[in-house]
């Protein structure tokens, strides 16, 4: 399915409760498509086609049932339009292609609906962001007397092909990375239920900030936090699962990567005077992945650890601590590591502790709602050992 195809459709209902597909341009859920001349011109520019079909005509032309068409359009998240003639050839082509994948046996109906839903949700957020944060600023009239209308059309005309090509490029890159992770999985079950390190990073006192800061200042703070977090997670080999304003959720295939990301987040934001304190919780274990999100006890535990973590600190669960020790990223026992270091120094050898990147300190046991009693560990960066100069 092309980018244009994935962005053209919706779900609706007509007289008597019959359901009809809905075009993507309707966002106010008023059951009527817009008749604004500029909006129609922009729609035609973006979709590359004029309105030709009612929802019923679009489904019939695509050769699919109204029921299946309605399910696809609804999954993509579009508003109701009744029987207005508001659909285009692009809508028909998208419907035909998605239904064709089902007919060919490449996708089941539930999976095809899931594809429509995940694509709709992802691109809807992207489109809203581009309009709110990108186009809105660029379409300020450059000269007195010019209207936003006079600026918007030519600007969209220039940006559209470039943004489309970039979107397809990023999607292909992400698809290649995700496919690579799948083919490296040990078995089919691991493709869905995988052992991952899951981390939550949460801004402390964000609710109080919402009452104290102006809306624009709050928006800038959230954007800076999300941008910094996304950059650090990507740079160090993790995957950003989602952002929730004052909180980010990320995952990594190994504990060492997740630990490095957590400490980098703390270190980076601590040096930013505009940012509140940060706390991070990480857990390691089996995780269920669905539509780019992660679920399960491991995710819940990481969230609980975040809520009890001290300011500018990282708490991890026992399984995560064991994984760091197993991979040689942290010592199993600080006391034993100290003994080994003393012995190695006495014998003039390089202490084993020099290879450890992280330190773990057991914290107090405490009950956690829904998860029983847990013993969190405080994760810190191990101070580099300074060799004895012999003086």
Coordinates of C-alpha atoms in Angstrom, one line a residue:
X1 CA 0.0 0.0 0.0
X2 CA 1.4 3.5 -0.9
X3 CA 1.4 6.4 1.5
X4 CA -1.5 8.0 -0.4
X5 CA -3.4 4.8 -0.2
X6 CA -2.9 4.4 3.6
X7 CA -4.1 7.9 4.2
X8 CA -7.4 7.8 2.2
X9 CA -10.5 6.4 3.9
X10 CA -12.7 6.4 7.0
X11 CA -15.9 4.8 8.5
X12 CA -19.3 6.2 8.8
X13 CA -23.0 5.4 9.0
X14 CA -25.9 6.3 6.8
X15 CA -29.7 6.2 7.2
X16 CA -31.0 3.2 9.0
X17 CA -27.6 2.5 10.6
X18 CA -25.9 1.3 7.5
X19 CA -22.2 1.9 7.7
X20 CA -20.2 3.6 5.1
X21 CA -16.5 4.4 4.6
X22 CA -15.3 7.9 5.4
X23 CA -12.6 10.0 3.8
X24 CA -9.5 11.0 5.9
X25 CA -10.0 14.7 5.6
X26 CA -13.0 14.9 8.0
X27 CA -11.7 15.4 11.5
X28 CA -14.5 17.2 13.3
X29 CA -16.9 14.2 13.5
X30 CA -19.8 16.3 12.4
X31 CA -21.0 13.7 9.9
X32 CA -20.6 16.2 7.0
X33 CA -17.5 16.7 4.9
X34 CA -16.3 20.3 4.6
X35 CA -17.5 22.5 1.6
X36 CA -14.8 25.1 2.2
X37 CA -13.3 25.9 -1.3
X38 CA -9.7 26.1 0.0
X39 CA -10.1 22.9 2.0
X40 CA -11.4 21.1 -1.1
X41 CA -8.5 22.4 -3.2
X42 CA -6.0 21.3 -0.6
X43 CA -7.6 17.9 -0.4
X44 CA -7.4 17.4 -4.1
X45 CA -3.8 18.5 -4.1
X46 CA -2.9 16.1 -1.3
X47 CA -4.9 13.2 -2.5
X48 CA -4.3 13.8 -6.2
X49 CA -7.9 13.1 -7.1
X50 CA -11.3 14.7 -7.0
X51 CA -14.4 13.6 -5.0
X52 CA -16.4 11.1 -7.1
X53 CA -18.0 8.5 -4.9
X54 CA -20.4 8.1 -2.0
X55 CA -19.3 5.5 0.6
X56 CA -21.6 2.9 -1.0
X57 CA -20.3 3.6 -4.5
X58 CA -16.7 3.4 -3.3
X59 CA -17.2 0.0 -1.7
X60 CA -19.1 -1.4 -4.7
X61 CA -16.4 0.0 -7.1
X62 CA -13.6 -1.6 -5.0
X63 CA -15.5 -4.9 -5.1
X64 CA -15.9 -5.4 -1.3
X65 CA -18.8 -5.6 1.0
X66 CA -20.0 -2.6 2.9
X67 CA -19.3 -4.4 6.2
X68 CA -15.7 -5.0 5.4
X69 CA -15.3 -1.5 4.0
X70 CA -16.7 0.0 7.2
X71 CA -14.4 -2.1 9.3
X72 CA -11.4 -0.8 7.4
X73 CA -12.4 2.8 7.4
X74 CA -13.3 2.7 11.0
X75 CA -10.0 1.1 11.9
X76 CA -8.2 4.0 10.1
X77 CA -9.9 6.4 12.5
X78 CA -12.0 8.6 10.2
X79 CA -15.3 10.4 10.9
X80 CA -18.8 9.7 9.6
X81 CA -20.1 11.3 6.3
X82 CA -23.4 9.6 5.7
X83 CA -23.9 9.3 1.9
X84 CA -22.0 12.4 0.8
X85 CA -20.1 12.2 -2.4
X86 CA -16.7 12.8 -0.8
X87 CA -14.5 9.8 -1.7
X88 CA -11.9 9.6 -4.5
X89 CA -10.1 7.1 -6.6
X90 CA -7.4 6.9 -4.0
X91 CA -9.9 5.8 -1.4
X92 CA -11.2 3.1 -3.7
X93 CA -7.7 1.9 -4.6
X94 CA -6.7 1.7 -0.9
X95 CA -9.8 -0.3 -0.1
X96 CA -9.2 -2.6 -3.0
X97 CA -5.6 -3.2 -2.1
X98 CA -6.2 -4.0 1.5
X99 CA -9.1 -6.3 0.6
X100 CA -6.9 -7.9 -2.0
X101 CA -4.4 -8.9 0.6
X102 CA -7.1 -10.7 2.4
X103 CA -8.4 -12.4 -0.7
X104 CA -4.9 -13.6 -1.6
X105 CA -4.5 -15.2 1.8
X106 CA -1.6 -12.9 2.7
X107 CA -3.5 -11.4 5.6
X108 CA -6.4 -12.6 7.6
X109 CA -9.3 -10.1 8.0
X110 CA -8.4 -9.4 11.7
X111 CA -4.8 -8.8 10.7
X112 CA -5.8 -6.5 7.8
X113 CA -8.0 -4.4 10.2
X114 CA -5.0 -4.3 12.6
X115 CA -2.8 -3.0 9.8
X116 CA -5.3 -0.3 9.0
X117 CA -5.6 0.7 12.6
X118 CA -1.9 0.8 13.3
X119 CA -1.3 2.8 10.1
X120 CA -4.1 5.2 10.8
X121 CA -3.1 5.8 14.4
X122 CA 0.6 6.4 13.5
X123 CA 0.0 8.6 10.5
X124 CA -2.8 10.6 12.3
X125 CA -0.4 11.6 15.0
X126 CA 2.3 12.5 12.5
X127 CA -0.1 14.6 10.4
X128 CA -1.4 16.4 13.4
X129 CA 2.1 17.2 14.6
X130 CA 3.1 18.4 11.2
X131 CA 0.2 20.8 10.9
X132 CA 0.4 22.0 14.6
X133 CA 4.1 22.4 14.9
X134 CA 5.4 22.7 11.3
X135 CA 3.0 24.1 8.8
X136 CA 1.3 26.4 11.2
X137 CA 4.5 28.3 11.8
X138 CA 5.5 28.4 8.2
X139 CA 2.2 29.7 6.9
X140 CA 2.4 32.9 8.8
X141 CA 1.7 35.6 6.1
X142 CA 5.1 36.9 5.0
X143 CA 3.7 40.3 3.9
X144 CA 1.0 42.5 5.3
X145 CA -2.3 42.0 3.6
X146 CA -1.6 38.4 2.6
X147 CA -4.0 35.8 4.0
X148 CA -3.0 32.4 5.4
X149 CA -5.1 31.0 2.5
X150 CA -2.8 32.6 0.0
X151 CA 0.3 31.1 1.6
X152 CA -0.9 27.6 2.5
X153 CA -1.6 26.1 -0.9
X154 CA 1.7 26.8 -2.6
X155 CA 3.6 25.8 0.5
X156 CA 1.8 22.4 0.7
X157 CA 2.4 22.0 -3.0
X158 CA 6.2 22.4 -2.5
X159 CA 6.4 20.3 0.7
X160 CA 4.1 17.4 -0.2
X161 CA 6.4 15.4 -2.5
X162 CA 9.4 15.9 -0.3
X163 CA 7.6 14.9 2.9
X164 CA 6.1 11.9 1.2
X165 CA 9.4 10.6 0.0
X166 CA 11.0 11.1 3.4
X167 CA 8.1 9.3 5.1
X168 CA 8.5 6.3 2.8
X169 CA 12.3 6.3 3.3
X170 CA 12.0 6.3 7.1
X171 CA 9.3 3.6 7.0
X172 CA 11.5 1.4 4.9
X173 CA 14.4 1.9 7.3
X174 CA 12.3 1.1 10.3
X175 CA 10.7 -1.9 8.5
X176 CA 14.2 -3.3 7.7
X177 CA 15.3 -2.9 11.3
X178 CA 12.2 -4.6 12.7
X179 CA 12.5 -7.4 10.1
X180 CA 16.1 -7.9 11.1
X181 CA 15.1 -8.3 14.8
X182 CA 12.4 -10.9 13.8
X183 CA 14.7 -13.1 11.7
X184 CA 17.3 -13.2 14.5
X185 CA 14.7 -14.4 17.0
X186 CA 15.4 -18.0 18.3
X187 CA 12.0 -19.3 17.5
X188 CA 8.5 -18.2 16.5
X189 CA 7.3 -17.7 20.1
X190 CA 10.2 -15.3 20.7
X191 CA 8.9 -13.1 17.9
X192 CA 5.8 -12.3 20.0
X193 CA 6.9 -13.0 23.6
X194 CA 10.5 -11.9 23.9
X195 CA 12.9 -11.3 26.8
X196 CA 13.6 -7.6 26.8
X197 CA 14.8 -4.9 29.1
X198 CA 12.0 -2.3 29.5
X199 CA 12.6 1.2 31.0
X200 CA 10.3 4.0 32.0
X201 CA 11.7 7.5 32.5
X202 CA 9.5 10.0 34.3
X203 CA 9.8 13.7 35.1
X204 CA 9.4 14.4 38.8
X205 CA 6.7 16.9 39.8
X206 CA 5.2 17.4 36.4
X207 CA 1.7 17.9 37.7
X208 CA 2.9 20.9 39.7
X209 CA 4.7 22.2 36.7
X210 CA 1.4 22.2 34.7
X211 CA -0.1 24.6 37.2
X212 CA 2.9 26.9 37.3
X213 CA 4.1 27.2 33.7
X214 CA 2.3 28.8 30.8
X215 CA 1.0 26.5 28.1
X216 CA 3.7 27.5 25.6
X217 CA 6.5 26.9 28.2
X218 CA 5.0 23.6 29.2
X219 CA 4.9 22.5 25.5
X220 CA 8.5 23.5 25.0
X221 CA 9.6 21.6 28.1
X222 CA 7.7 18.4 27.0
X223 CA 9.1 18.7 23.5
X224 CA 12.7 19.1 24.8
X225 CA 12.3 16.1 27.1
X226 CA 10.8 13.9 24.3
X227 CA 13.5 15.0 21.8
X228 CA 16.4 14.4 24.2
X229 CA 15.0 11.1 25.3
X230 CA 14.3 9.9 21.7
X231 CA 17.9 10.9 20.6
X232 CA 19.6 9.2 23.5
X233 CA 17.5 6.0 23.2
X234 CA 18.2 5.7 19.5
X235 CA 21.9 6.7 19.7
X236 CA 22.6 3.9 22.2
X237 CA 20.8 1.1 20.5
X238 CA 17.4 1.1 22.3
X239 CA 13.9 1.5 20.8
X240 CA 11.5 4.3 21.9
X241 CA 8.1 2.6 22.4
X242 CA 6.1 5.7 23.2
X243 CA 6.1 9.1 24.9
X244 CA 3.4 10.1 27.4
X245 CA 4.2 13.8 27.9
X246 CA 6.2 13.6 31.1
X247 CA 7.1 10.0 30.6
X248 CA 8.9 7.9 28.0
X249 CA 8.9 4.1 27.6
X250 CA 11.8 2.4 25.8
X251 CA 13.0 -1.2 25.3
X252 CA 16.4 -2.8 24.6
X253 CA 17.5 -6.3 23.7
X254 CA 20.1 -6.5 26.4
X255 CA 20.4 -5.1 30.0
X256 CA 23.6 -3.3 29.3
X257 CA 22.1 -1.1 26.6
X258 CA 19.0 -0.3 28.8
X259 CA 21.3 0.6 31.7
X260 CA 23.5 2.9 29.6
X261 CA 20.4 4.7 28.3
X262 CA 18.9 5.2 31.7
X263 CA 22.1 6.7 33.2
X264 CA 22.7 8.8 30.1
X265 CA 19.2 10.3 30.5
X266 CA 19.9 11.1 34.1
X267 CA 23.3 12.6 33.4
X268 CA 22.0 14.7 30.4
X269 CA 18.9 16.1 32.1
X270 CA 20.7 16.8 35.3
X271 CA 22.9 19.3 33.5
X272 CA 19.8 21.1 32.0
X273 CA 18.6 23.7 34.4
X274 CA 15.3 24.0 32.7
X275 CA 14.4 20.4 33.4
X276 CA 12.9 18.9 36.6
X277 CA 14.5 15.9 38.2
X278 CA 14.1 12.5 36.5
X279 CA 13.6 9.0 37.8
X280 CA 13.9 5.7 35.9
X281 CA 12.8 2.2 36.5
X282 CA 13.9 -0.8 34.5
X283 CA 12.8 -4.5 34.5
X284 CA 14.0 -7.5 32.5
X285 CA 11.9 -10.4 31.4
X286 CA 9.3 -11.7 29.0
X287 CA 7.4 -9.0 27.1
X288 CA 4.5 -9.3 24.7
X289 CA 4.7 -7.0 21.7
X290 CA 1.6 -5.9 19.8
X291 CA 1.3 -3.1 17.2
X292 CA 4.6 -1.6 18.3
X293 CA 3.7 -1.5 21.9
X294 CA 4.8 -3.7 24.8
X295 CA 2.7 -5.4 27.5
X296 CA 3.0 -7.8 30.4
X297 CA 4.3 -8.1 34.0
X298 CA 7.8 -6.9 33.1
X299 CA 6.3 -3.6 31.7
X300 CA 4.1 -3.2 34.8
X301 CA 7.1 -3.8 37.1
X302 CA 9.2 -1.2 35.3
X303 CA 6.4 1.3 35.8
X304 CA 6.1 0.5 39.5
X305 CA 9.9 0.8 39.9
X306 CA 9.8 4.3 38.3
X307 CA 7.1 5.4 40.8
X308 CA 9.3 4.5 43.8
X309 CA 12.7 5.6 42.4
X310 CA 14.5 8.5 44.1
X311 CA 15.0 11.7 42.2
X312 CA 17.7 11.5 39.5
X313 CA 18.2 7.8 40.2
X314 CA 17.6 4.4 38.5
X315 CA 15.9 1.4 40.1
X316 CA 16.0 -2.0 38.5
X317 CA 14.5 -5.4 39.4
X318 CA 16.3 -8.5 40.5
X319 CA 16.1 -10.1 37.1
X320 CA 17.7 -7.1 35.5
X321 CA 20.5 -7.1 38.1
X322 CA 21.1 -10.8 37.5
X323 CA 21.3 -10.2 33.7
X324 CA 23.9 -7.5 34.2
X325 CA 26.0 -9.8 36.4
X326 CA 25.6 -12.7 33.9
X327 CA 26.9 -10.6 31.0
X328 CA 29.8 -9.2 33.0
X329 CA 28.4 -5.6 33.1
X330 CA 28.2 -5.5 36.9
X331 CA 29.7 -7.6 39.7
X332 CA 27.6 -10.3 41.4
X333 CA 28.8 -9.0 44.8
X334 CA 30.5 -5.6 45.5
X335 CA 32.3 -7.2 48.5
X336 CA 33.7 -9.9 46.4
X337 CA 34.7 -7.4 43.7
X338 CA 36.5 -5.4 46.3
X339 CA 38.4 -8.4 47.5
X340 CA 39.4 -9.4 44.0
X341 CA 40.5 -5.8 43.3
X342 CA 42.7 -5.8 46.4
X343 CA 44.2 -9.1 45.6
X344 CA 44.9 -8.1 42.0
X345 CA 46.4 -4.8 43.0
X346 CA 48.7 -6.6 45.5
X347 CA 49.9 -8.9 42.9
X348 CA 50.4 -6.2 40.3
X349 CA 47.6 -7.4 38.0
X350 CA 44.7 -5.6 36.4
X351 CA 41.7 -6.0 38.8
X352 CA 38.6 -7.8 37.3
X353 CA 36.5 -4.9 38.5
X354 CA 38.1 -2.7 35.8
X355 CA 35.8 -4.4 33.2
X356 CA 32.6 -3.6 35.1
X357 CA 30.5 -0.7 33.7
X358 CA 27.8 -0.6 36.3
X359 CA 27.4 -0.9 40.1
X360 CA 24.3 -2.4 41.9
X361 CA 23.2 -1.6 45.4
X362 CA 20.4 -3.7 46.9
X363 CA 17.6 -1.5 48.4
X364 CA 14.9 -2.1 50.9
X365 CA 12.3 -4.7 50.2
X366 CA 8.8 -3.4 49.7
X367 CA 5.3 -4.5 48.6
X368 CA 4.3 -3.3 45.2
X369 CA 0.6 -3.3 44.2
X370 CA -0.3 -6.2 42.1
X371 CA 3.2 -7.6 42.0
X372 CA 3.9 -8.7 45.6
X373 CA 7.1 -8.0 47.5
X374 CA 10.1 -6.9 45.4
X375 CA 13.7 -6.0 46.2
X376 CA 14.8 -3.2 43.9
X377 CA 18.5 -2.4 43.1
X378 CA 20.0 1.0 42.7
X379 CA 21.9 1.2 39.5
X380 CA 24.8 3.6 39.2
X381 CA 27.8 4.0 36.9
X382 CA 30.9 2.4 38.2
X383 CA 33.6 5.0 38.8
X384 CA 36.6 4.3 36.5
X385 CA 39.6 3.0 38.5
X386 CA 42.6 5.3 38.5
X387 CA 45.8 3.2 38.2
X388 CA 48.3 3.5 41.0
X389 CA 51.1 5.7 39.7
X390 CA 53.6 4.1 42.1
X391 CA 54.2 7.3 44.1

